[in-house]
mmCIF file of C-alpha atoms in Angstrom:
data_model
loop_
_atom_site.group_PDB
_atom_site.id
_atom_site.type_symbol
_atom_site.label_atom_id
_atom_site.label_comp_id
_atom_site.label_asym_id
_atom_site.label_seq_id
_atom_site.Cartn_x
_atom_site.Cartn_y
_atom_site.Cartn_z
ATOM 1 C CA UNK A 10 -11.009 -30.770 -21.672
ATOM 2 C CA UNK A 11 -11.066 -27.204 -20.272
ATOM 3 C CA UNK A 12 -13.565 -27.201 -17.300
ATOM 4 C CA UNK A 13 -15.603 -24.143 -16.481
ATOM 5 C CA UNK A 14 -14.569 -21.737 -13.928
ATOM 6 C CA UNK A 15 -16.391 -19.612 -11.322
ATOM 7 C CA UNK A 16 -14.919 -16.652 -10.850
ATOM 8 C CA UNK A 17 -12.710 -16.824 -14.210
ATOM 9 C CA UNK A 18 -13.552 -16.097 -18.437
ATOM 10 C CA UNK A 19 -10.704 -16.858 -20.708
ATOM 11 C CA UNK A 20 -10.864 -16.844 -24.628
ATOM 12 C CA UNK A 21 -8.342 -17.904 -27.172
ATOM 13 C CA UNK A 22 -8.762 -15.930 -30.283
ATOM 14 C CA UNK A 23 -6.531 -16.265 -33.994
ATOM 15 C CA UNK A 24 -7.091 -13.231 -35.949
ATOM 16 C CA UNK A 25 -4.968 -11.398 -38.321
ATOM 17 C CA UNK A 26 -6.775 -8.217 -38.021
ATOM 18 C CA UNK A 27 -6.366 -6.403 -34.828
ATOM 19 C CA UNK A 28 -9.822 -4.462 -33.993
ATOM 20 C CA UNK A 29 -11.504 -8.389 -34.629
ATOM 21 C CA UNK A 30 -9.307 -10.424 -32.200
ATOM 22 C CA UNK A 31 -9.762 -7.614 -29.359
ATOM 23 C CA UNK A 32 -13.359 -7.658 -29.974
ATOM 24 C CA UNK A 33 -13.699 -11.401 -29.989
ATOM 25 C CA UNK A 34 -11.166 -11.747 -27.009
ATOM 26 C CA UNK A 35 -13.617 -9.413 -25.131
ATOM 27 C CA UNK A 36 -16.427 -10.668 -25.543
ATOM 28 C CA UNK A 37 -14.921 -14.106 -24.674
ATOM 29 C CA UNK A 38 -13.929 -12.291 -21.254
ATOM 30 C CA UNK A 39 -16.182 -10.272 -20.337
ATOM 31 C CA UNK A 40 -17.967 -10.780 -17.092
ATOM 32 C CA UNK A 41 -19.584 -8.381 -14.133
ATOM 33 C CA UNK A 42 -17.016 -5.941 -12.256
ATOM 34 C CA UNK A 43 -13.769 -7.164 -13.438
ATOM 35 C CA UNK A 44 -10.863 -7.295 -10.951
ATOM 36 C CA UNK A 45 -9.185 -7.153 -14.191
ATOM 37 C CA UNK A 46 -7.549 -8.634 -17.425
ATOM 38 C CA UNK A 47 -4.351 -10.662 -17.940
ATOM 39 C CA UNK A 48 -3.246 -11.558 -21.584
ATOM 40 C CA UNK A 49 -0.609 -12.780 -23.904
ATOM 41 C CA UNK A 50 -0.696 -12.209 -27.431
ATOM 42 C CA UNK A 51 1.224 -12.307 -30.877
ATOM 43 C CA UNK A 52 4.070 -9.898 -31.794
ATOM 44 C CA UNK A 53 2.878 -10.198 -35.309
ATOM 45 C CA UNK A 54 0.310 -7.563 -34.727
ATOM 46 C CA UNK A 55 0.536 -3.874 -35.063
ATOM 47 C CA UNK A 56 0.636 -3.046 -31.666
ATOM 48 C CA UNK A 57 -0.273 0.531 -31.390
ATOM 49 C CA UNK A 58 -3.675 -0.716 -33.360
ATOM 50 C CA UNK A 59 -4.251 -3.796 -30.563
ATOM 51 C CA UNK A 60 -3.337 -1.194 -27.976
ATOM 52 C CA UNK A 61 -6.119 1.300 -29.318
ATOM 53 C CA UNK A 62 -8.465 -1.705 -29.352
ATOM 54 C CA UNK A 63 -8.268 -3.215 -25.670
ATOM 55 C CA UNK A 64 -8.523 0.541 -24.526
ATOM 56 C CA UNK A 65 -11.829 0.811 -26.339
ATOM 57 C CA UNK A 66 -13.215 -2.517 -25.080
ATOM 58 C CA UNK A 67 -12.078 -1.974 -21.277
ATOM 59 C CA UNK A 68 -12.258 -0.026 -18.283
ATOM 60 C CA UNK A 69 -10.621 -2.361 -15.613
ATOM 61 C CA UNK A 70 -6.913 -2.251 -15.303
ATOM 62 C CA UNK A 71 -5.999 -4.766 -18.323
ATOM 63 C CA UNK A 72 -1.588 -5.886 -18.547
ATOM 64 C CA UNK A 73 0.116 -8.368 -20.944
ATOM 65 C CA UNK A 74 2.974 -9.016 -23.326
ATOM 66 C CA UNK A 75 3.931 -10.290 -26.490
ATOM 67 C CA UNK A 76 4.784 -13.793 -26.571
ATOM 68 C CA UNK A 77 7.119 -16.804 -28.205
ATOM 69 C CA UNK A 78 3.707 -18.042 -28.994
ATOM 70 C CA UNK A 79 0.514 -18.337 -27.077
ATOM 71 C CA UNK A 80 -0.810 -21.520 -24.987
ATOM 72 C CA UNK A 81 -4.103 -21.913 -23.799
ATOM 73 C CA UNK A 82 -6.385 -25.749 -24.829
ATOM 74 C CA UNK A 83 -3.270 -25.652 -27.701
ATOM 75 C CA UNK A 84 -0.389 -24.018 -28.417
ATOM 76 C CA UNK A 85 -1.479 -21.386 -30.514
ATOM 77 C CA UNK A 86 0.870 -19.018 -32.913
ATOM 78 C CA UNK A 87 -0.175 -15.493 -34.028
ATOM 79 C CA UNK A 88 -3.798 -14.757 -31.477
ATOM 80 C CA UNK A 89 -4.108 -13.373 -28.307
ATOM 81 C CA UNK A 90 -4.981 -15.944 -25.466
ATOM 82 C CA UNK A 91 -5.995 -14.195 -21.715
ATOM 83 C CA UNK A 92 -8.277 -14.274 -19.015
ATOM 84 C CA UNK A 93 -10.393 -11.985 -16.924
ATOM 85 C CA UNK A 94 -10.743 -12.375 -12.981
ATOM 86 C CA UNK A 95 -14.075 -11.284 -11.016
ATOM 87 C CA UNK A 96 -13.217 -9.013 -8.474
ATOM 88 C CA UNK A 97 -15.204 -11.120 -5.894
ATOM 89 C CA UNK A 98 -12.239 -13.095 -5.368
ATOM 90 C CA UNK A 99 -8.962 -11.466 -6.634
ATOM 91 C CA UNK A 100 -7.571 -8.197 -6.575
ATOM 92 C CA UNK A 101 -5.077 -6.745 -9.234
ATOM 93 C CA UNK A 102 -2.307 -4.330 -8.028
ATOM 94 C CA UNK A 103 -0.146 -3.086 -10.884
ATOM 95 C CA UNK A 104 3.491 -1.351 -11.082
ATOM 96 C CA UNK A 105 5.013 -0.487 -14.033
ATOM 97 C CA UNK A 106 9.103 -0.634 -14.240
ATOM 98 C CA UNK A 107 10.031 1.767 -16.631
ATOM 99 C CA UNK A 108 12.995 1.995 -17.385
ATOM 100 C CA UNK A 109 14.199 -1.398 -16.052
ATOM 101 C CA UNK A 110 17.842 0.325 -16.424
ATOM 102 C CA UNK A 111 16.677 2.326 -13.452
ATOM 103 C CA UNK A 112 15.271 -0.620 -10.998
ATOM 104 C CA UNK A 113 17.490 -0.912 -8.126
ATOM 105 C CA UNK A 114 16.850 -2.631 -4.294
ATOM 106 C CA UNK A 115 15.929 1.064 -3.287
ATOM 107 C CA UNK A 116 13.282 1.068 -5.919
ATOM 108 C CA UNK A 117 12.014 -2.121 -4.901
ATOM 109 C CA UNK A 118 11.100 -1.273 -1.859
ATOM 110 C CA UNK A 119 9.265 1.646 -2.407
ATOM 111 C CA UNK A 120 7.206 0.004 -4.956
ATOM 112 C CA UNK A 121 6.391 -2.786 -2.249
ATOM 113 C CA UNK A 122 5.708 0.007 0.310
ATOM 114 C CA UNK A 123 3.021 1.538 -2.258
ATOM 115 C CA UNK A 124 1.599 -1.436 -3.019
ATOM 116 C CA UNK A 125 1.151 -2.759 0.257
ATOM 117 C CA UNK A 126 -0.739 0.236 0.599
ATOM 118 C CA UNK A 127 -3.496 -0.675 -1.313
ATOM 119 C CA UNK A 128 -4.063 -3.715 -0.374
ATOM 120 C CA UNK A 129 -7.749 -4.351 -0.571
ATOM 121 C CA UNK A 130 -7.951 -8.073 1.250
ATOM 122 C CA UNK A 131 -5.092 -8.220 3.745
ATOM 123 C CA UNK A 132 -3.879 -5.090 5.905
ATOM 124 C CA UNK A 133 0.246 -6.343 4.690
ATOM 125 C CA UNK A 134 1.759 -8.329 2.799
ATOM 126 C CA UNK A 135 0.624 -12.151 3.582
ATOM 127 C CA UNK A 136 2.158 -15.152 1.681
ATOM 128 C CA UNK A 137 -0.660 -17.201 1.631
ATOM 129 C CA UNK A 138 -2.953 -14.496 0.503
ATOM 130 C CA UNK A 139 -1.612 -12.602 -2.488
ATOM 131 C CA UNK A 140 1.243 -13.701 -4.837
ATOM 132 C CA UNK A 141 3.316 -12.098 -7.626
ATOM 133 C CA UNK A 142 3.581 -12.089 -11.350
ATOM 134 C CA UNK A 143 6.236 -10.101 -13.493
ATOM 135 C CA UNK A 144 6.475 -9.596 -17.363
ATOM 136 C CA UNK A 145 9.709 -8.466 -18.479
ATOM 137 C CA UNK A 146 10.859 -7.304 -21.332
ATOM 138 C CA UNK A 147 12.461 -10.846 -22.491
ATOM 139 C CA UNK A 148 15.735 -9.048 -24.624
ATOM 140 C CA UNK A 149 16.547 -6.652 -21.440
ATOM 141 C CA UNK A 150 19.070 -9.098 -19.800
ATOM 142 C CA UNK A 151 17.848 -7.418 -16.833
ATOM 143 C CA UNK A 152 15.873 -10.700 -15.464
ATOM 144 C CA UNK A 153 18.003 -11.675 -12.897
ATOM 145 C CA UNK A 154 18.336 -8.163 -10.959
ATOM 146 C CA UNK A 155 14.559 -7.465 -11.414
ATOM 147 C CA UNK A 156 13.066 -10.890 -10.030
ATOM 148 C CA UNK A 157 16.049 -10.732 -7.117
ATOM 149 C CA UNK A 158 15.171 -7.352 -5.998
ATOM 150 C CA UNK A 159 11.663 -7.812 -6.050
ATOM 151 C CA UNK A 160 11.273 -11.350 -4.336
ATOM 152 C CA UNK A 161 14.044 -9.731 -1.686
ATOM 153 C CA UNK A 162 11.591 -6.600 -0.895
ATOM 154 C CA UNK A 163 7.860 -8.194 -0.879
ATOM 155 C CA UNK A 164 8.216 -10.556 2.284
ATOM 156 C CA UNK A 165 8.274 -13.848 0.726
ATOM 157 C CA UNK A 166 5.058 -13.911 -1.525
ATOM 158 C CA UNK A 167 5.420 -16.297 -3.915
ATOM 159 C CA UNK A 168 6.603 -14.536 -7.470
ATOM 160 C CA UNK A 169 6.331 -16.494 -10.853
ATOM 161 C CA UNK A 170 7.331 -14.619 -14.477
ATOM 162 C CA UNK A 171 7.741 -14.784 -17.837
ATOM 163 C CA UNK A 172 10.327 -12.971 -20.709
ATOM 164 C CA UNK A 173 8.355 -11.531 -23.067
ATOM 165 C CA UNK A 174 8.829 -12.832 -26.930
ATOM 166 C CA UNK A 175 8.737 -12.044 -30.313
ATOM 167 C CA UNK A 176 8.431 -15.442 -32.071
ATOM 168 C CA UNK A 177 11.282 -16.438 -32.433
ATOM 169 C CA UNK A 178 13.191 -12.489 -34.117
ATOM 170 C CA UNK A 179 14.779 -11.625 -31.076
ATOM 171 C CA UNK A 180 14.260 -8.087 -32.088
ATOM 172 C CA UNK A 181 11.864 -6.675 -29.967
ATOM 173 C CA UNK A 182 10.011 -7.580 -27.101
ATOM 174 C CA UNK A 183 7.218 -5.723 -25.301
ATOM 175 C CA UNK A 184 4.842 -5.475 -22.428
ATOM 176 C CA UNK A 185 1.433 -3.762 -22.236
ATOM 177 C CA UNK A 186 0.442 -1.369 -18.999
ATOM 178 C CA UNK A 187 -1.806 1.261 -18.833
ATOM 179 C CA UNK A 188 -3.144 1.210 -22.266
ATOM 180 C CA UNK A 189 0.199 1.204 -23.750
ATOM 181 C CA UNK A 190 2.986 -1.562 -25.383
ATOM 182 C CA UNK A 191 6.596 -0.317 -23.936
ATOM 183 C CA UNK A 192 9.715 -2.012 -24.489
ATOM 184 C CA UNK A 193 13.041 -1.804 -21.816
ATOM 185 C CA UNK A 194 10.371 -1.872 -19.523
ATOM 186 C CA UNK A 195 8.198 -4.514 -16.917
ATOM 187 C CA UNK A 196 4.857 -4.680 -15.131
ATOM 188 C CA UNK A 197 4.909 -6.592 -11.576
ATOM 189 C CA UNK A 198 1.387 -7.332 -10.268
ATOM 190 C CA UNK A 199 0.464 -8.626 -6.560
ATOM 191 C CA UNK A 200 -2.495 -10.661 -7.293
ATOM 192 C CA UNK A 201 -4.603 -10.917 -4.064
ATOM 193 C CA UNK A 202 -7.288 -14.294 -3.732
ATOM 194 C CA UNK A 203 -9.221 -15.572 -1.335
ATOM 195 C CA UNK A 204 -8.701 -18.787 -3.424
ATOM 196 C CA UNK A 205 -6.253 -21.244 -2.098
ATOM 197 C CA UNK A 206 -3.477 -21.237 -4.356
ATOM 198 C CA UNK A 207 -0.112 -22.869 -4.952
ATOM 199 C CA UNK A 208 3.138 -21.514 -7.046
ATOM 200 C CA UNK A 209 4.961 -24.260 -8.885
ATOM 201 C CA UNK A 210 8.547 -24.687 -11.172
ATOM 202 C CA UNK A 211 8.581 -27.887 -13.168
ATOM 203 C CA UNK A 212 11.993 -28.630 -15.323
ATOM 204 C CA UNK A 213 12.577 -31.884 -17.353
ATOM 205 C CA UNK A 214 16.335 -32.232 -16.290
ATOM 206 C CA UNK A 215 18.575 -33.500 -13.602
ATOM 207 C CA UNK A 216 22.355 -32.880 -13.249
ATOM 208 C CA UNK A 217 24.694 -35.165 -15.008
ATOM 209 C CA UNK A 218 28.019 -36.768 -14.392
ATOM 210 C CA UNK A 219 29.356 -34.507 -16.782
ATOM 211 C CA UNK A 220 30.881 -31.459 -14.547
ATOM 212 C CA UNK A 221 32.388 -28.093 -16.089
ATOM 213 C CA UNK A 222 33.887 -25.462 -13.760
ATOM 214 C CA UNK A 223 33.143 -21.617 -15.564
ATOM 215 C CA UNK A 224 36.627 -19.745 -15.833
ATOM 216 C CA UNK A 225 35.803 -17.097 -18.128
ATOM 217 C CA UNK A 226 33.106 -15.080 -17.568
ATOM 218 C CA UNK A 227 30.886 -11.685 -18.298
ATOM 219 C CA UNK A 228 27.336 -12.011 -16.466
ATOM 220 C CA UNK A 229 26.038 -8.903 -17.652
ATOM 221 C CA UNK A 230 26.401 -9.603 -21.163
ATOM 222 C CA UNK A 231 25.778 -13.455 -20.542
ATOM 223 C CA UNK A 232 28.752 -14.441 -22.577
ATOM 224 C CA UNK A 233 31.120 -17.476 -21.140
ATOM 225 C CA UNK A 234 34.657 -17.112 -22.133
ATOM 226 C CA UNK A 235 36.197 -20.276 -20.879
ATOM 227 C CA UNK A 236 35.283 -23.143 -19.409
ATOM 228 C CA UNK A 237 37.597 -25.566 -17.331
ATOM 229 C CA UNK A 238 40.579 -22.857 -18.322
ATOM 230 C CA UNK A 239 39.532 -23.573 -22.080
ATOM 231 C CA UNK A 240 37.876 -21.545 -24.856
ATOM 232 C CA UNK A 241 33.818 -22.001 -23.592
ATOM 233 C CA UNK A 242 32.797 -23.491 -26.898
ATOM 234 C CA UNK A 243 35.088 -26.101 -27.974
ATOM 235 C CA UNK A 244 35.707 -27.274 -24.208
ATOM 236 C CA UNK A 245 31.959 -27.850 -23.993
ATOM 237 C CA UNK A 246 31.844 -29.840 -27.340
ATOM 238 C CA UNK A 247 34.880 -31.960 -26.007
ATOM 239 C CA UNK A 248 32.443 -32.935 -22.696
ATOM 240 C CA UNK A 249 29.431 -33.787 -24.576
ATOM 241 C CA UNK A 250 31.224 -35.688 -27.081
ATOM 242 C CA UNK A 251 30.783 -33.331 -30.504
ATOM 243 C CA UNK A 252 33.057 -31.321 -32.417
ATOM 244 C CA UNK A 253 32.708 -27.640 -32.066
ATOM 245 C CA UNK A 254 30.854 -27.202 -35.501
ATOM 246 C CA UNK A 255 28.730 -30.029 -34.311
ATOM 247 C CA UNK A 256 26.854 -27.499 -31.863
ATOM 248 C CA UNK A 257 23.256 -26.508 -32.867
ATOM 249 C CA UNK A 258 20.212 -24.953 -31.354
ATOM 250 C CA UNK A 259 19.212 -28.625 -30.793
ATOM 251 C CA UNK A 260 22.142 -29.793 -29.126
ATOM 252 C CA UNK A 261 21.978 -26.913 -27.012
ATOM 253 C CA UNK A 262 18.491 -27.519 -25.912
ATOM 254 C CA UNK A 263 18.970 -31.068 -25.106
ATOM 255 C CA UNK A 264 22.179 -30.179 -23.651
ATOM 256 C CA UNK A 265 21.939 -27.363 -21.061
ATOM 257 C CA UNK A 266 24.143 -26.744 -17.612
ATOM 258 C CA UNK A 267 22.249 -26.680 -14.202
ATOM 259 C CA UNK A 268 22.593 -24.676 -11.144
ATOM 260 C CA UNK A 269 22.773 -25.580 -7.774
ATOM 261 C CA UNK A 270 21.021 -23.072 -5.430
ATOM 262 C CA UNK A 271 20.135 -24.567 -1.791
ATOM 263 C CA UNK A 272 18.779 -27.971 -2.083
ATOM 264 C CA UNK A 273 17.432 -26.789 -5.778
ATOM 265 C CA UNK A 274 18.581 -27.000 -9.183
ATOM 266 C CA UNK A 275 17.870 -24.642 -11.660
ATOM 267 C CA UNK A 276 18.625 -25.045 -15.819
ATOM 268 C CA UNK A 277 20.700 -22.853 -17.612
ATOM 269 C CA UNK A 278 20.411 -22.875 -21.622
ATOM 270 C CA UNK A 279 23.034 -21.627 -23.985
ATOM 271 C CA UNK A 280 21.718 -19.572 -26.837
ATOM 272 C CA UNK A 281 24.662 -19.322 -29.382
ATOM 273 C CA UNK A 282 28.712 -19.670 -30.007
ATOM 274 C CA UNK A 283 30.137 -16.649 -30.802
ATOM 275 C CA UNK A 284 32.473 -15.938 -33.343
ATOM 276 C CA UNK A 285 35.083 -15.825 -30.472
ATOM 277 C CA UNK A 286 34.659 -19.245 -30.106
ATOM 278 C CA UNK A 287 32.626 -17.697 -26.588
ATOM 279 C CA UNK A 288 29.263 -19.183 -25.469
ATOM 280 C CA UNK A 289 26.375 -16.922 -25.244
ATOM 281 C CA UNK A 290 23.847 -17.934 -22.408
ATOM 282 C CA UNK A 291 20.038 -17.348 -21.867
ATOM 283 C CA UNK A 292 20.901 -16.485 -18.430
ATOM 284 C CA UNK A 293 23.843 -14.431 -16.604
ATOM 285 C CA UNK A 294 26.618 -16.806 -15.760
ATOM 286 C CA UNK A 295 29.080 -16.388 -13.166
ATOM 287 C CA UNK A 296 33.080 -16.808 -13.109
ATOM 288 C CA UNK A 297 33.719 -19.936 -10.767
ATOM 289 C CA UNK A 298 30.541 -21.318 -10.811
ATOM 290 C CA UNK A 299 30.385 -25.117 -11.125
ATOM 291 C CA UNK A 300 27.951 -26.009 -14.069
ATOM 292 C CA UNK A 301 27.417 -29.481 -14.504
ATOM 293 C CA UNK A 302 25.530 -30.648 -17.905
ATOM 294 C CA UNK A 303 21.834 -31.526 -17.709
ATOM 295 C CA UNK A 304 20.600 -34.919 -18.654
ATOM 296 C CA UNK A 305 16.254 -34.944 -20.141
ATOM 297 C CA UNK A 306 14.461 -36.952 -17.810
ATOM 298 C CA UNK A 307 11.080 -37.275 -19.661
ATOM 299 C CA UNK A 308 8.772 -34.240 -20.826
ATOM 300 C CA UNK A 309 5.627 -35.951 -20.520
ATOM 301 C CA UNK A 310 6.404 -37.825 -17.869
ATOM 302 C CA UNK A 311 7.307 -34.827 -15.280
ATOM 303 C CA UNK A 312 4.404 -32.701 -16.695
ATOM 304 C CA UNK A 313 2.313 -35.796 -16.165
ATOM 305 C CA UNK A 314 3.687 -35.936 -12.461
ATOM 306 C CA UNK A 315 3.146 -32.321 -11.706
ATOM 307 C CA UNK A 316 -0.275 -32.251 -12.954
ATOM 308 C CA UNK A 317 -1.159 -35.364 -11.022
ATOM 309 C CA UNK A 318 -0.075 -33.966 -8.094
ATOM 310 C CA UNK A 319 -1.880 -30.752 -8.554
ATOM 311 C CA UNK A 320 -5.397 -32.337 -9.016
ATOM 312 C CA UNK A 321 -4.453 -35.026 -5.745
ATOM 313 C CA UNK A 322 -3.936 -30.876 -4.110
ATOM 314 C CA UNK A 323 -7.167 -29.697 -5.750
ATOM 315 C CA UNK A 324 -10.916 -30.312 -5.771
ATOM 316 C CA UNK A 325 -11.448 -27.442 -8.306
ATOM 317 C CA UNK A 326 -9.253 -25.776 -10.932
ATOM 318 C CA UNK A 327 -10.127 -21.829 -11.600
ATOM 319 C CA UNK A 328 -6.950 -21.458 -13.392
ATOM 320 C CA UNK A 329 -3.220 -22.357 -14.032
ATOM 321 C CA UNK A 330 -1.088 -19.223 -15.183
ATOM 322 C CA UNK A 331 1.896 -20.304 -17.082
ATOM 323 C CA UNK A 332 5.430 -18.625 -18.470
ATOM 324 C CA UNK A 333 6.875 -21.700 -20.411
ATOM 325 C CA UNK A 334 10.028 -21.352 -22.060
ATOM 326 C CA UNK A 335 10.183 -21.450 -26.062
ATOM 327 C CA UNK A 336 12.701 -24.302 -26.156
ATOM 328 C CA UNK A 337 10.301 -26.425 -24.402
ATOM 329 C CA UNK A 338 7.860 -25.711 -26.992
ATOM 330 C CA UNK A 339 10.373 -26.641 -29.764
ATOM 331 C CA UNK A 340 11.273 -29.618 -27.978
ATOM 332 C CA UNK A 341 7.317 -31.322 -27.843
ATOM 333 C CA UNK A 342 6.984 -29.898 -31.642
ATOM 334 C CA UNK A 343 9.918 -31.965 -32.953
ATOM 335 C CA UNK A 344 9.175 -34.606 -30.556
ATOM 336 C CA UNK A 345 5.481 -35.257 -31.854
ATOM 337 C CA UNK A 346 4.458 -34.793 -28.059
ATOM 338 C CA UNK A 347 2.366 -32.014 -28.304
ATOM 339 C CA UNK A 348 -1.116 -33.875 -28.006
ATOM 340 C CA UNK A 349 0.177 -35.189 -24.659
ATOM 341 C CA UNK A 350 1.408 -31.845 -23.408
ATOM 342 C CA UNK A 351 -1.907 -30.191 -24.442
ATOM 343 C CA UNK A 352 -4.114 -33.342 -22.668
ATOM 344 C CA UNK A 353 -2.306 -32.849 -19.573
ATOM 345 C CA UNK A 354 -2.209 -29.212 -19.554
ATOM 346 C CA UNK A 355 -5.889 -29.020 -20.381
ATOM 347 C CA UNK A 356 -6.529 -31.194 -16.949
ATOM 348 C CA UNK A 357 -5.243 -27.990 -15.076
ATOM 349 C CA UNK A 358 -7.242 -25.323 -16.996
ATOM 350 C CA UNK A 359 -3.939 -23.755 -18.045
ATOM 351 C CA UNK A 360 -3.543 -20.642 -20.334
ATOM 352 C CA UNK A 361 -0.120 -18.542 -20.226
ATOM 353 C CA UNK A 362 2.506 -18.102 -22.971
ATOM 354 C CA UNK A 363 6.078 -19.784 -24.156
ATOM 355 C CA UNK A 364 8.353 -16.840 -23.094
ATOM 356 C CA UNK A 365 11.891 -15.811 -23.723
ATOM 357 C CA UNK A 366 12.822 -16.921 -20.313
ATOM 358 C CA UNK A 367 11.044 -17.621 -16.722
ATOM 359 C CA UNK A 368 11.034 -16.258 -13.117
ATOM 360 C CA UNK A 369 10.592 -17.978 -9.707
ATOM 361 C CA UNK A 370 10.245 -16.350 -6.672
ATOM 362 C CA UNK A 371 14.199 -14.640 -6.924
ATOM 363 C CA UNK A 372 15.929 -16.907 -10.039
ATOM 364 C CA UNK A 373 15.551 -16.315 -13.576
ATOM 365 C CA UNK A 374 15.666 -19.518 -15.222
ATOM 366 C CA UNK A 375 16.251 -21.269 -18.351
ATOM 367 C CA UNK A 376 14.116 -24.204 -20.127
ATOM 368 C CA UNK A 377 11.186 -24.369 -17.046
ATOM 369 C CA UNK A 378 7.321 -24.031 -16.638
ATOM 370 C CA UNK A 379 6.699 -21.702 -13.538
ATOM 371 C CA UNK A 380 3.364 -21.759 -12.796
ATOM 372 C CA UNK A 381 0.206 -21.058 -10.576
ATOM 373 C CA UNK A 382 -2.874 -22.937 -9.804
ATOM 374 C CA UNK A 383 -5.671 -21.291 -8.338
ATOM 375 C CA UNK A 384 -8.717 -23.300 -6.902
ATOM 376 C CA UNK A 385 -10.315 -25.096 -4.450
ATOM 377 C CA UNK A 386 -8.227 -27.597 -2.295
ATOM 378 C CA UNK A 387 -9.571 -30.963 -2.047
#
């Protein structure tokens, strides 16, 4: 059950017709000087109509982005889900990245300069006072470079993210700033509280004792050429045990690679084989790098863990903001775990969206929740 907050107003709304869902969504919302709105919606809609709509029904700075499908007390398809914050305890500072093709370390730090500059709670940039949230166009492949030089130029603070989706059409993807929906484009937000707060990545795999060396490689288009000296797709059928035609959207998702970074691992999903007899990856891949294949672990389990351990951290829940990848969402659909997911999620007061690919402080990642809970600590 979703427990009521203090200093937050969320709404989930389903409606086909645009002007209606903004209107109920805002009412939903609404609440005395707004720090501002956050929200995730459909890219069903006509989107220069929801656009017109939100800038009718609000002043404050308002950002979102279309999603892979909308989460808030259920996973929701084809609504807009959100939330507003009260400006008693947050602070909203917005950048817009546009064009991404442009975003460069340089960049980075200017826009960490500016915003630092209008800080309204701290005097600089303070860990445990602010952190970071970035929507991304979720087709750019330009993830990786983004989240890097942004977690590299803002002095630590904590930075989770979310691709933005389109279903499941992989046409078009889009992200809303300044009373507008832009595509090839991103908005990073510093998010100042004087809420305790705590970032958090939660993944459903472990590394295997199946091990595959990456020979073949082009990051920037994400493709992996050969694997182990081999062509990519048929030498990772022969270490999972299929044939080559064998390999399916559902193999793949039950079967990704993991990377070791530090004392972390991090999933990395395949999306496709090519015609090539290539591998197409969610994520860039690197020549050389040592990829071995993820075993599950337990989806309800691990969520149940994480959420346990976030309610053992906090007295009170205000919020948890969530980017959770669209293959996790397929997973507990075809599973028949979705009531679970949903009764555990509920316990955290979460609301976020299934995204086209996720962002911790500097990795993108594949097939993880990254999350934040906001609250009271017990």
């Amino acid at each position: 059950m979703i427990s009521e907050s203090t200093y937050v107003k969320r709404a989930e709304v389903i409606a086909q017709n645009e002007e209606s869902a903004v209107a109920d969504f805002a009412e939903n919302v609404r609440q005395p000087d707004m720090a501002g709105v956050i929200f995730f919606c459909s890219a069903d809609y006509d989107l220069d109509r929801l656009s017109l709509a939100l800038g009718e029904q609000f002043t404050c700075p308002v950002i979102g982005c279309t999603t892979a499908g909308e989460i808030g007390s259920t996973y929701q398809h084809g609504g807009i889900v959100g939330f507003s914050l009260s400006s008693e305890m947050f602070r909203i500072h917005t950048s817009v990245i546009d064009p991404l093709i442009d975003f460069n370390p340089l960049a980075a730090k200017k826009l960490a300069s500016d915003l630092e500059a209008n800080l309204q709670f701290s005097e600089s940039l303070d860990s445990n006072k602010m952190f970071g949230l970035l929507l991304i166009d979720g087709l750019s492949c330009m993830e990786e470079q983004t989240v890097a030089s942004l977690f590299n130029s803002f002095a630590g603070i904590p930075i989770i993210g979310g691709s933005a989706g389109d279903s499941l059409k992989f046409e078009e993807t889009r992200v809303y700033v300044e009373g507008r929906f832009r595509t090839g484009a991103a908005i990073f937000s510093i998010i100042e509280t004087h809420l305790p707060f705590k970032t958090f990545k939660l993944q459903h795999f472990e590394p295997s004792n199946m091990d595959m060396v990456i020979t073949g490689a082009d990051p920037s288009r994400r493709i992996v050429t050969e694997i182990d000296g081999a062509p990519a797709a048929s030498e990772y059928a022969e270490i999972i045990g299929l044939e080559i035609d064998k390999l399916t959207p559902q193999v793949f998702s039950t079967h990704p690679v993991m990377l070791q970074i530090g004392n972390d691992w991090y999933v990395r999903s395949i999306e496709k084989v090519n015609e090539d007899g290539s591998l197409t990856f969610f994520c860039a891949i690197d020549d050389g790098l040592p990829l071995p294949v993820a075993k599950g672990v337990g989806f309800v389990d691990t969520l149940k863990k994480q959420v346990e351990q976030i309610e053992e951290e906090f007295s009170n829940i205000e919020f948890t903001l969530g980017c959770d990848c669209i293959l996790r969402r397929l997973e507990i659909l075809e599973s028949g775990e979705k009531p679970e997911v949903e009764e555990q999620l509920n316990k955290i007061n979460f609301i976020g969206f299934s995204t086209f690919g996720e962002q911790f402080n500097s990795i993108h990642v594949n097939q993880t929740l990254t999350g934040v809970v906001v609250g009271k600590l017990d």
